[in-house]
Coordinates of C-alpha atoms and ligand atoms in Angstrom, one line a residue:
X29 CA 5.7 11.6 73.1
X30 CA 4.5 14.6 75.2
X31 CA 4.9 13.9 78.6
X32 CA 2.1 13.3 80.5
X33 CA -0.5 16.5 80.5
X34 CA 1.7 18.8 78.8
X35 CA 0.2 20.5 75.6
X36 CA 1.5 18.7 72.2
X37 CA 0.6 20.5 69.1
X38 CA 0.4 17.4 66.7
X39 CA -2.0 15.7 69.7
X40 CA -4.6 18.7 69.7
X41 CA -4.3 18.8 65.8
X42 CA -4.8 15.0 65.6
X43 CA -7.8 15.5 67.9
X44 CA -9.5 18.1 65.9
X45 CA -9.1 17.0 62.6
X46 CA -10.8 13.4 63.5
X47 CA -13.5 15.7 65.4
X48 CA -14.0 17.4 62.0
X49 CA -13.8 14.7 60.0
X50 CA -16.3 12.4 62.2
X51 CA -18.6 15.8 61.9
X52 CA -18.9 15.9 58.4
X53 CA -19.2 12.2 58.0
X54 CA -22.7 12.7 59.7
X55 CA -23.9 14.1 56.8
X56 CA -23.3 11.2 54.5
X57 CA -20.2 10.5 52.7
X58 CA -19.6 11.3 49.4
X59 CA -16.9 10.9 46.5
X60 CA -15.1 14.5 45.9
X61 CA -15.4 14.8 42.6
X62 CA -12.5 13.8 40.0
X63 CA -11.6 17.3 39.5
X64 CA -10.6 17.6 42.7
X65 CA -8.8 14.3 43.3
X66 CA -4.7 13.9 44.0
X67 CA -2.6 11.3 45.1
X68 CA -1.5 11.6 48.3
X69 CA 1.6 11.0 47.3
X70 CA 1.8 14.4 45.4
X71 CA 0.2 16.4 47.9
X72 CA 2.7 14.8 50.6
X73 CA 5.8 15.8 48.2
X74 CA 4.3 19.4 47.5
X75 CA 4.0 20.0 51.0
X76 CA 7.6 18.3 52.1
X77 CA 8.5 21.0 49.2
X78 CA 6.7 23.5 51.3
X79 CA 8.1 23.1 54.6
X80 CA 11.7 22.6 53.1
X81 CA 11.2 26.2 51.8
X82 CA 9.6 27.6 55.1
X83 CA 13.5 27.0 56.3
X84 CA 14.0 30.6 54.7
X85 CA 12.8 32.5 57.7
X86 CA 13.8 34.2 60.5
X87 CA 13.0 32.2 63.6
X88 CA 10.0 33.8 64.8
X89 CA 9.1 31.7 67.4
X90 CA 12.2 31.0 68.9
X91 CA 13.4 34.0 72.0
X92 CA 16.7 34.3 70.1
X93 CA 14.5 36.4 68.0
X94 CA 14.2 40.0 69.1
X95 CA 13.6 42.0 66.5
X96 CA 10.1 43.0 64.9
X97 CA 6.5 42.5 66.1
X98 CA 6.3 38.3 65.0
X99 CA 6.1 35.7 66.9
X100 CA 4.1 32.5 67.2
X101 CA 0.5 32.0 67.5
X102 CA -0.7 29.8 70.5
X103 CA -1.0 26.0 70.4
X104 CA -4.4 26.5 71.3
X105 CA -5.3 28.9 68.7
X106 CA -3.9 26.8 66.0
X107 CA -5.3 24.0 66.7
X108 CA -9.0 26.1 66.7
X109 CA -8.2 27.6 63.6
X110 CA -7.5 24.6 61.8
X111 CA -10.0 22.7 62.5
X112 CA -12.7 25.5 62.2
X113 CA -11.0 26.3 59.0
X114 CA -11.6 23.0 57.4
X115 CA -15.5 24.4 57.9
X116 CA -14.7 27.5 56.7
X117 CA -17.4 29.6 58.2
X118 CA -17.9 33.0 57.1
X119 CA -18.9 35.4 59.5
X120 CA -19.9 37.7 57.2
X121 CA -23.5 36.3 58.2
X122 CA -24.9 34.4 60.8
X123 CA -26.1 31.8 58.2
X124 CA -22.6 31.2 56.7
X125 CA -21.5 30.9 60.4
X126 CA -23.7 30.2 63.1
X127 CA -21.3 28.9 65.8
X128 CA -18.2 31.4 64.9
X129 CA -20.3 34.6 64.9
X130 CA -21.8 33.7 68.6
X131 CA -17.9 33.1 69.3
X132 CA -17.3 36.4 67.9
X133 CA -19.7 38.1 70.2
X134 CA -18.6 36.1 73.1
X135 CA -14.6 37.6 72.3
X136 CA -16.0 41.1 71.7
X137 CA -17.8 41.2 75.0
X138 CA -14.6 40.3 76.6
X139 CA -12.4 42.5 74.7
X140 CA -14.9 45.5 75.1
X141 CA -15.0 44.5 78.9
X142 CA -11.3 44.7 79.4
X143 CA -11.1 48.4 78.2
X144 CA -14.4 49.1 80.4
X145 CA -16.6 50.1 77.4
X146 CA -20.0 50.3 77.9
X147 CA -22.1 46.3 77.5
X148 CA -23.9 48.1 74.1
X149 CA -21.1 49.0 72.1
X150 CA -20.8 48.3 68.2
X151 CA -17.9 46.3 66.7
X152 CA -16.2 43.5 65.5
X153 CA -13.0 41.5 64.0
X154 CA -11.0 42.2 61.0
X155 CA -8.4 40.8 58.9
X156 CA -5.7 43.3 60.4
X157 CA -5.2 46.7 62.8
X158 CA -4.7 48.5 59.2
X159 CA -8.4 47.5 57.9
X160 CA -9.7 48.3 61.6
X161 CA -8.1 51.6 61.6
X162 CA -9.4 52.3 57.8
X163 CA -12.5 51.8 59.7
X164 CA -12.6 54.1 62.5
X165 CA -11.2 56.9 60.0
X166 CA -14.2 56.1 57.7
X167 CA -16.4 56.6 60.3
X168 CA -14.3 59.9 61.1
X169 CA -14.8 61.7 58.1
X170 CA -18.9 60.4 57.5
X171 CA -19.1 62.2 61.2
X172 CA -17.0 65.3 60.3
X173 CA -16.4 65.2 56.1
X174 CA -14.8 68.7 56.1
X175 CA -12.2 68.1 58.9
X176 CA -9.0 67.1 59.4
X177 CA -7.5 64.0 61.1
X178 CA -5.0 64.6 63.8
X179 CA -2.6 61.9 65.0
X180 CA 1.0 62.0 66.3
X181 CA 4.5 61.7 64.1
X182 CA 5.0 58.3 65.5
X183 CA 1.5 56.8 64.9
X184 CA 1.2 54.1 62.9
X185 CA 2.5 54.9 58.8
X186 CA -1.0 54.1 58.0
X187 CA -3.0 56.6 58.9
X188 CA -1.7 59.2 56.7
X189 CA -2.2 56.4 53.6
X190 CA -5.4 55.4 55.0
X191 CA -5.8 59.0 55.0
X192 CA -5.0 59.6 51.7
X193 CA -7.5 56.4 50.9
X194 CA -10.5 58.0 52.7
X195 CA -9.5 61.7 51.1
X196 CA -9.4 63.2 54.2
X197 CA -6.5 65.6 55.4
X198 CA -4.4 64.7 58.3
X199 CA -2.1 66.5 60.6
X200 CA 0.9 65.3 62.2
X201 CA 1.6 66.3 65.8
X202 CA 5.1 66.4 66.9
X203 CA 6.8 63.9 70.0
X204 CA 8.0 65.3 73.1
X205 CA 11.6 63.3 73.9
X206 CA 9.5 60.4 75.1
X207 CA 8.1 59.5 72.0
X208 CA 4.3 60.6 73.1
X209 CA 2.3 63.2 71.5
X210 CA 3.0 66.9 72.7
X211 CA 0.1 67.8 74.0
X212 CA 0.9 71.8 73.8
X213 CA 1.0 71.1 69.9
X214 CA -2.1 69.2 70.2
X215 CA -3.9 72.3 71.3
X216 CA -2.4 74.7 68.6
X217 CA -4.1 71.9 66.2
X218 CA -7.4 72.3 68.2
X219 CA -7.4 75.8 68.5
X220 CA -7.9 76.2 64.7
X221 CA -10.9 74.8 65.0
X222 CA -10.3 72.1 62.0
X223 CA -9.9 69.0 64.0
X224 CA -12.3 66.4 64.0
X225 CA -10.5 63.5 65.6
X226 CA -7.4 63.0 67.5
X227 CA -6.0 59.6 66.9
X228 CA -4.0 58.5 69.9
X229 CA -1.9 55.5 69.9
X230 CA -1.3 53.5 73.0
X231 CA 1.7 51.4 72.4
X232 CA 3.5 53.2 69.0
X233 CA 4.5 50.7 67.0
X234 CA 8.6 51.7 66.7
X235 CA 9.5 52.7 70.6
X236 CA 6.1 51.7 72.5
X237 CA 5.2 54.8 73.4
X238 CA 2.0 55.6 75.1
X239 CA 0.5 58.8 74.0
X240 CA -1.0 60.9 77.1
X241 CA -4.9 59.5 76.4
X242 CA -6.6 60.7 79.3
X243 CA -5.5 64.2 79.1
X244 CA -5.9 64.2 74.8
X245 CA -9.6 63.0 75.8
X246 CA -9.7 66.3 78.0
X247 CA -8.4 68.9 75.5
X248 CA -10.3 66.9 72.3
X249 CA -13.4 67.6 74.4
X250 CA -12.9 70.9 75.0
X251 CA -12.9 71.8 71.6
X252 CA -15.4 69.2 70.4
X253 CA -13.2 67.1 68.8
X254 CA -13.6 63.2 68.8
X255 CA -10.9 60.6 69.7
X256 CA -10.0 57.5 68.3
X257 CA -7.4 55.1 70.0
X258 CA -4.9 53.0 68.3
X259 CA -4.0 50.3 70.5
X260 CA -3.3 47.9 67.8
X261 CA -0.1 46.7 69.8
X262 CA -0.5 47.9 73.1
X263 CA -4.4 47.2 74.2
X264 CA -4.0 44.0 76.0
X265 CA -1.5 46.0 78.2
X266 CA -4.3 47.3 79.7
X267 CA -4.6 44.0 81.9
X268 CA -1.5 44.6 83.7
X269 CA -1.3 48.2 83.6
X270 CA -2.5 48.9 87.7
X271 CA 0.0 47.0 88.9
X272 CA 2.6 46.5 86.6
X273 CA 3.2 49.9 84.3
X274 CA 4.0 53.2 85.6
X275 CA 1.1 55.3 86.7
X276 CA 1.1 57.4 84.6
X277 CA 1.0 54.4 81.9
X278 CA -1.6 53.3 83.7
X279 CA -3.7 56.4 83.3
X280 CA -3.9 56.7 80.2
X281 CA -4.8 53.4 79.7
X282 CA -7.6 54.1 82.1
X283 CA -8.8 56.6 80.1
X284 CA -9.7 54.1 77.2
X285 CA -12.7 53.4 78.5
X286 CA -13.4 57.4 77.5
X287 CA -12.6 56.8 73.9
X288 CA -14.9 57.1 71.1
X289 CA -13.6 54.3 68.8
X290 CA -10.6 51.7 69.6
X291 CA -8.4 49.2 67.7
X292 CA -6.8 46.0 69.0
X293 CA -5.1 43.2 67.4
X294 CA -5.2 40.3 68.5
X295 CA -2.5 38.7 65.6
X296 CA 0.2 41.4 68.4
X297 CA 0.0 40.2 71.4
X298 CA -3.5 38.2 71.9
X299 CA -1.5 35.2 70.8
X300 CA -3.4 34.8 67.3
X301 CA -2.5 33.9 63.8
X302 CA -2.7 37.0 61.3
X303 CA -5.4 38.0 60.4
X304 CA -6.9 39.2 63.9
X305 CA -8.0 42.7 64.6
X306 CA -10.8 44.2 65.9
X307 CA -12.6 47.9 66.2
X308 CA -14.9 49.0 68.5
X309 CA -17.3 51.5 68.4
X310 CA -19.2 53.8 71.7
X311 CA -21.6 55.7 69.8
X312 CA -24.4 53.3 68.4
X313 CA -25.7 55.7 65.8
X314 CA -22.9 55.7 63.3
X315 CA -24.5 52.0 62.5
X316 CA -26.1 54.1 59.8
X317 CA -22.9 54.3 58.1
X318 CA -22.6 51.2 57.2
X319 CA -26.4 50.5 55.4
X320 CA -26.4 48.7 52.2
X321 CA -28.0 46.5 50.4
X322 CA -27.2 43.8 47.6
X323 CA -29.3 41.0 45.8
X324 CA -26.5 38.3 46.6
X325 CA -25.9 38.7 50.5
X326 CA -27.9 36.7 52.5
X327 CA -29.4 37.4 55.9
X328 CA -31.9 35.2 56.8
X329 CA -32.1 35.6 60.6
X330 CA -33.0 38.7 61.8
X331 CA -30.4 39.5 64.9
X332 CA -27.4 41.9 63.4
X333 CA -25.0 39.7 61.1
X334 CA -21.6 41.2 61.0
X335 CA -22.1 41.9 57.4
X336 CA -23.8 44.7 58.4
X337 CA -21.7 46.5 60.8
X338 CA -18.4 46.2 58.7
X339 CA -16.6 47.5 55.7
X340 CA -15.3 44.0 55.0
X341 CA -17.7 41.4 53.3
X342 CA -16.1 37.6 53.7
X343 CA -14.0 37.3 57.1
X344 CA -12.9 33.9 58.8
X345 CA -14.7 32.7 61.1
X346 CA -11.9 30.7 61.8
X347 CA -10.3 33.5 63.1
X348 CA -13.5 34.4 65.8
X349 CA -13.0 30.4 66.8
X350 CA -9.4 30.7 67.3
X351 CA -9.6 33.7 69.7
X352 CA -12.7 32.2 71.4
X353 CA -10.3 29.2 72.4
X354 CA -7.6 31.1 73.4
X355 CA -9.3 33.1 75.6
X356 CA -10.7 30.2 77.3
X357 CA -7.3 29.3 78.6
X358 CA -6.0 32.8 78.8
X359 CA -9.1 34.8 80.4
X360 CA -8.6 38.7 79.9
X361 CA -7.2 39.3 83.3
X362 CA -4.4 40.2 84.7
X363 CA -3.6 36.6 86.0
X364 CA -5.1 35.0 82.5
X365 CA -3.5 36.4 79.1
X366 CA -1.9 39.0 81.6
X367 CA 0.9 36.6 83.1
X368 CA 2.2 35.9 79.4
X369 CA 2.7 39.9 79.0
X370 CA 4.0 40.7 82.4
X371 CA 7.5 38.6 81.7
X372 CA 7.6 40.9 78.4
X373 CA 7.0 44.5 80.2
X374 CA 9.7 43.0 82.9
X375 CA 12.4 42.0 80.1
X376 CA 12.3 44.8 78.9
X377 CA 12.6 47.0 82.1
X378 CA 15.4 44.9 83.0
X379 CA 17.2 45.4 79.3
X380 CA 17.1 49.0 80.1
X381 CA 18.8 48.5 83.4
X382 CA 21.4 46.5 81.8
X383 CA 21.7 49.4 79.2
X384 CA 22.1 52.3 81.4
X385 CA 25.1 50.9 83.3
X386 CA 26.8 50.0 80.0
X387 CA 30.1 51.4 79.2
X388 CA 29.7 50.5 75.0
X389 CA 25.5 50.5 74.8
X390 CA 22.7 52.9 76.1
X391 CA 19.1 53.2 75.5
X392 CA 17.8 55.7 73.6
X393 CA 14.8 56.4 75.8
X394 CA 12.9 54.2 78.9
X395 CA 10.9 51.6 77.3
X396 CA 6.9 52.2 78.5
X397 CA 5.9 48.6 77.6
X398 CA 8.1 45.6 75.9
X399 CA 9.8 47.3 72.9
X400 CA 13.6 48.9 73.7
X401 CA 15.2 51.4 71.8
X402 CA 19.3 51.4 72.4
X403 CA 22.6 52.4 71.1
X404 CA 26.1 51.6 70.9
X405 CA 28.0 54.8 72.6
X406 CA 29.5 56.0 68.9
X407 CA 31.0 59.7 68.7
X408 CA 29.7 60.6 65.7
X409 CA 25.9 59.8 63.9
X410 CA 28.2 58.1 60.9
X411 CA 29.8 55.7 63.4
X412 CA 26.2 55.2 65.4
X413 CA 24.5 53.9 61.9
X414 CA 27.5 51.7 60.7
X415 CA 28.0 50.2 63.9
X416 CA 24.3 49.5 64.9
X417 CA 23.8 47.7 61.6
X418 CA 26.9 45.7 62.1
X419 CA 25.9 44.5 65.7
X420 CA 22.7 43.5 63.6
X421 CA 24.1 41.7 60.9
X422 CA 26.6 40.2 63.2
X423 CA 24.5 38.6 65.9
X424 CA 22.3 37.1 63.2
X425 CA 25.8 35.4 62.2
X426 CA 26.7 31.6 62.8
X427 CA 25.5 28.5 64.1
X428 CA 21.6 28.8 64.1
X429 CA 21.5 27.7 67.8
X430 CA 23.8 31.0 68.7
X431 CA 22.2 33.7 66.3
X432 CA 20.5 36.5 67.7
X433 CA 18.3 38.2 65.6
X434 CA 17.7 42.3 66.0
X435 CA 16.3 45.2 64.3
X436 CA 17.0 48.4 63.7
X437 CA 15.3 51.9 63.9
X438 CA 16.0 55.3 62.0
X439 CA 16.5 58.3 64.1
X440 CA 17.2 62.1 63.4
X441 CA 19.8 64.3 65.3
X442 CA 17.5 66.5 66.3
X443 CA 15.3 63.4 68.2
X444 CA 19.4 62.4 69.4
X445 CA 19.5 65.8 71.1
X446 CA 15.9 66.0 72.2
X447 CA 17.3 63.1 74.5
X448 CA 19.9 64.5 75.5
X449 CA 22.2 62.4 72.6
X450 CA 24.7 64.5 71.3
X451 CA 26.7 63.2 68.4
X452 CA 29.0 64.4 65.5
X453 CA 26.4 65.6 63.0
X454 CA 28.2 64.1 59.4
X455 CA 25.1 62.4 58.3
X456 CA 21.2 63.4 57.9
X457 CA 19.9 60.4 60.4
X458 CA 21.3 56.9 61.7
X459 CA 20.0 53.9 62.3
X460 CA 20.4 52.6 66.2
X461 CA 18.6 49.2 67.4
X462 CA 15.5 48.4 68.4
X463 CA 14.3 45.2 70.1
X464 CA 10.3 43.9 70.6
X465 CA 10.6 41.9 73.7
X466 CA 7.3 40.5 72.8
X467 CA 7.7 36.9 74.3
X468 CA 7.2 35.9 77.6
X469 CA 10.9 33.9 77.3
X470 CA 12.4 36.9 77.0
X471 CA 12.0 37.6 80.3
X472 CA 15.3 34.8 81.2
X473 CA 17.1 35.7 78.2
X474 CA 18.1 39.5 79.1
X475 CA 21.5 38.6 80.2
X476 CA 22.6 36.6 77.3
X477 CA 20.6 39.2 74.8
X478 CA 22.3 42.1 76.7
X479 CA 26.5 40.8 76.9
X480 CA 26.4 39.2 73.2
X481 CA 25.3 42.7 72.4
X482 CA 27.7 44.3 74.6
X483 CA 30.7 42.2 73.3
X484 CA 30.0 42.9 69.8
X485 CA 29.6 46.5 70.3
X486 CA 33.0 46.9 72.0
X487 CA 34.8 45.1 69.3
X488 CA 33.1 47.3 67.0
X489 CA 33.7 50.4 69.1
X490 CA 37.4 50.3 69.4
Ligands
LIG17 C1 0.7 46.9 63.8 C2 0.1 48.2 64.0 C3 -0.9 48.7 63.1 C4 -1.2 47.9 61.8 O1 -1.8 46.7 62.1 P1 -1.8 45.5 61.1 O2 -2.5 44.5 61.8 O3 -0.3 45.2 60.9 O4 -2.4 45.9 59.8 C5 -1.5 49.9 63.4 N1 -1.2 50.6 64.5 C6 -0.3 50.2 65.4 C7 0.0 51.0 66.6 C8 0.4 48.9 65.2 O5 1.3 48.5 66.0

């Protein structure tokens, strides 16, 4: 048993299946039909089949895992899923989901409200960051058919396919040695003339880097270009950013409230299931986009389903009730859903720290938000890629309880140099590591993290 008041996963879920269950009953009971009948016996052995096989994972959940952008979903969030999913609204339309899509509004209000949008803004939830992003580029190229998408050489790899989806032409815009857009390449891009919309990312998705927003906002306008911000991983930073980012960080995360479109998921770091992402729209008009008609959809009520104002068709609503709960316990401020990402941005400074008084390990650059980039101090970019992988593969060795699980990033000479990195040059790139400190436990966990790193790199070192 839990002890007493502490939240207990199998007690919410009891709860809200009965609550379901109980619901539905209020319309009458009825037989489901033959078709659909199984012992429970066999469902019970196909799903003791199912979570034997869920053994073959990483542990996601657990802090010993600091590698990729995963980790759990809140209690809280599971618990609403579930039990909304057993409904299975769609809020594709406010007849197939009544309750979720007022949820949905509610979230989006608060989401918008966090980045200081204006209270009329048009948007909603997707399945992911990639179907939100296919979004705001769709809505790019309706604006501006004949020109060409601009967006950094660390955004997100799915722009350029989304890109390639949409048939528009995109333009890659080199880093500076801090992983942000350069801006003085920026304006060589705007000067042609051929760029409708800069896509800025706030929070790239391999070193976290925050791309210089407020000051792309100044040049894009200046040459009447648009901007779009992809803050899939990064946007609930802005919660903590005053006080608790540098400030500079801070603004350009400011400046989102300047933006003309923005993408956040919530399935990063708003402590959701997948899929959870959302877009939001400033400029009202480009709702004529998204007109169609078909015999089969149904809106009967005459306020704006989501149906209307989206690319997808069916969506969870599921997903709008899981948010909706979450956010009731973690309110978009900085002491709310902002005190579970302030121990992240802090491991992650203090990681760094650790790295730069390192005799075997350094970091590659100074992490902006949660994600660190770092190296074992190799002579030659050969020895930097073989040694990397084998810290990687050899942390992740053992007893489960002492595995440490990492991942690892590609890098070029010429971004080693631009750092100030200078190895022997015997192959065309290496691979050095790369941790997402996106859990709040990794805030206690540096030190251990840091010396079975450490130790593993000097053996391999010498
Ligand atoms: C994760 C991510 C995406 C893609 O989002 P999905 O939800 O995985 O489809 C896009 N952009 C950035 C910056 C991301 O971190």
């Amino acid at each position: 048993m839990a002890e007493k008041n502490e939240l207990h996963l199998p007690d919410l879920i009891q709860q809200v299946v009965g609550a379901i269950e109980e619901l539905k009953g209020t319309y009458g009971s009825f037989q489901p039909h033959e078709s659909l009948r199984k012992s429970q016996s066999d469902a019970s052995s196909v799903l003791k089949e199912l979570t034997d096989r869920l053994e073959n994972n990483f542990p996601y959940f657990h802090p010993h895992y600091a590698a990729q952008m995963l980790k759990a979903p809140h209690p809280v969030a599971v618990a609403a899923y579930l039990a909304t999913m057993m409904l299975n609204p769609n809020n594709h339309s406010i007849d197939a989901s009544p309750a979720t899509t007022e949820m949905e509004r509610d979230v989006l209000k608060q989401m918008a409200a966090m980045f200081e949008y204006p209270e009329e803004f048009l948007g909603h939830l997707t399945w992911s960051g990639t179907t939100a992003n296919l979004e705001a580029l769709w809505i790019a190229r309706e604006l501006e058919p004949t020109k060409r998408i601009a967006h950094s050489a660390d955004a997100h790899y799915t722009h350029s396919r989304m890109s390639e989806v949409l048939g528009t032409t995109n333009v890659s815009i080199p880093t500076e040695a801090d992983g942000r857009m350069s801006l003085d390449a920026l304006e060589k891009e705007l000067q042609t003339g051929s760029i409708g919309t800069v896509v800025a990312t706030l929070g790239t998705t391999g070193l976290g880097a925050v791309d210089p927003l407020a000051d792309i906002i100044a040049l894009a306008r200046q040459y009447g270009a648009r901007v779009h911000v992809d803050t899939a991983y990064g946007g609930f930073f802005t919660l903590i950013a005053a006080n608790h980012l540098s400030p500079e960080t801070a603004r350009h995360f400011t400046a989102l409230k300047d933006a003309d479109s923005i993408v956040v998921d919530p399935h990063k770091h708003g402590l959701q299931p997948y899929g959870s992402g959302a877009v939001f729209f400033k400029d009202l008009s480009i709702g004529k986009f998204y007109k169609h008609d078909s015999p089969y959809t149904y809106f009967i009520s005459d306020d704006l389903h989501f149906g209307e104002i989206q690319l997808e068709c069916s969506r969870a609503g599921a997903s709008a009730a899981a948010i909706w709960a979450t956010l009731k316990l973690f309110p978009l401020t900085e002491a709310g859903l902002g005190s579970v990402l302030i121990p992240t941005r802090n491991a992650a400074a203090s990681w760094h720290e650790h790295l730069l008084s390192s005799e075997v390990l350094m970091p590659y650059q100074k992490p902006e938000l949660d994600i660190i980039t770092y190296l074992p101090r190799a002579t030659s970019m050969s020895q930097l890629d073989h040694v990397s992988h084998e810290i990687l593969i050899q942390a992740g060795q053992g007893p489960k309880a002492d595995q440490i699980h990492l991942a690892t990033y590609v890098v070029q000479e010429d971004q080693l140099k631009q750092r100030g990195i200078n190895l022997t040059h015997d192959t065309k790139d290496a691979r050095i590591l790369r941790s997402v400190l996106m859990k709040p436990e990794h805030e206690a966990l540096v030190p251990t993290l840091h010396s079975k790193v450490e130790a593993l790199a000097t053996r391999l070192l010498s």
